[in-house]
């Protein structure tokens, strides 16, 4: 593992999360670190770990894809862009499905990170309203179908399926 590269990405993300006016107080930086830790634990490469660290920057800070490209390259910026929601789309499910499609079109690593990101966010499923739970289950199912087509043998997808099955098993009937 390239410790210098990973540390550079951690400091880069921390700077933007600290300076952001868009971040409304949710612990996005800690979430990004957990997603990167999942990637590390599953033994993904430095590119995937760096993209995991940076995956929410465009969505939740003033950071631009150009700034990411300048420090980490065009491929990293493209991956982070694919992981970023288009906030001009008001429908949450459509916005999420388009982001999943963008990940599938971009690179396998983007779908890996989308799985790890979604897994981390599943920990908050029980806090969602009943309406949001219905939307989330549809999003989870869509991600499952896209990953089954694009990365069916990937470790992050398998971990995602395991966590999804636990979540579904524990839902009240």
XYZ file of C-alpha atoms in Angstrom, residues 2 22 27 34 36 62 102 108 154:
9
model
C 1.252 3.460 -0.881
C -22.476 22.324 2.295
C -20.225 12.831 10.024
C -15.283 3.596 7.097
C -12.126 3.224 2.763
C -17.019 22.771 -2.428
C -22.850 6.004 -13.912
C -15.642 -1.638 -11.683
C -16.434 -9.289 -6.608
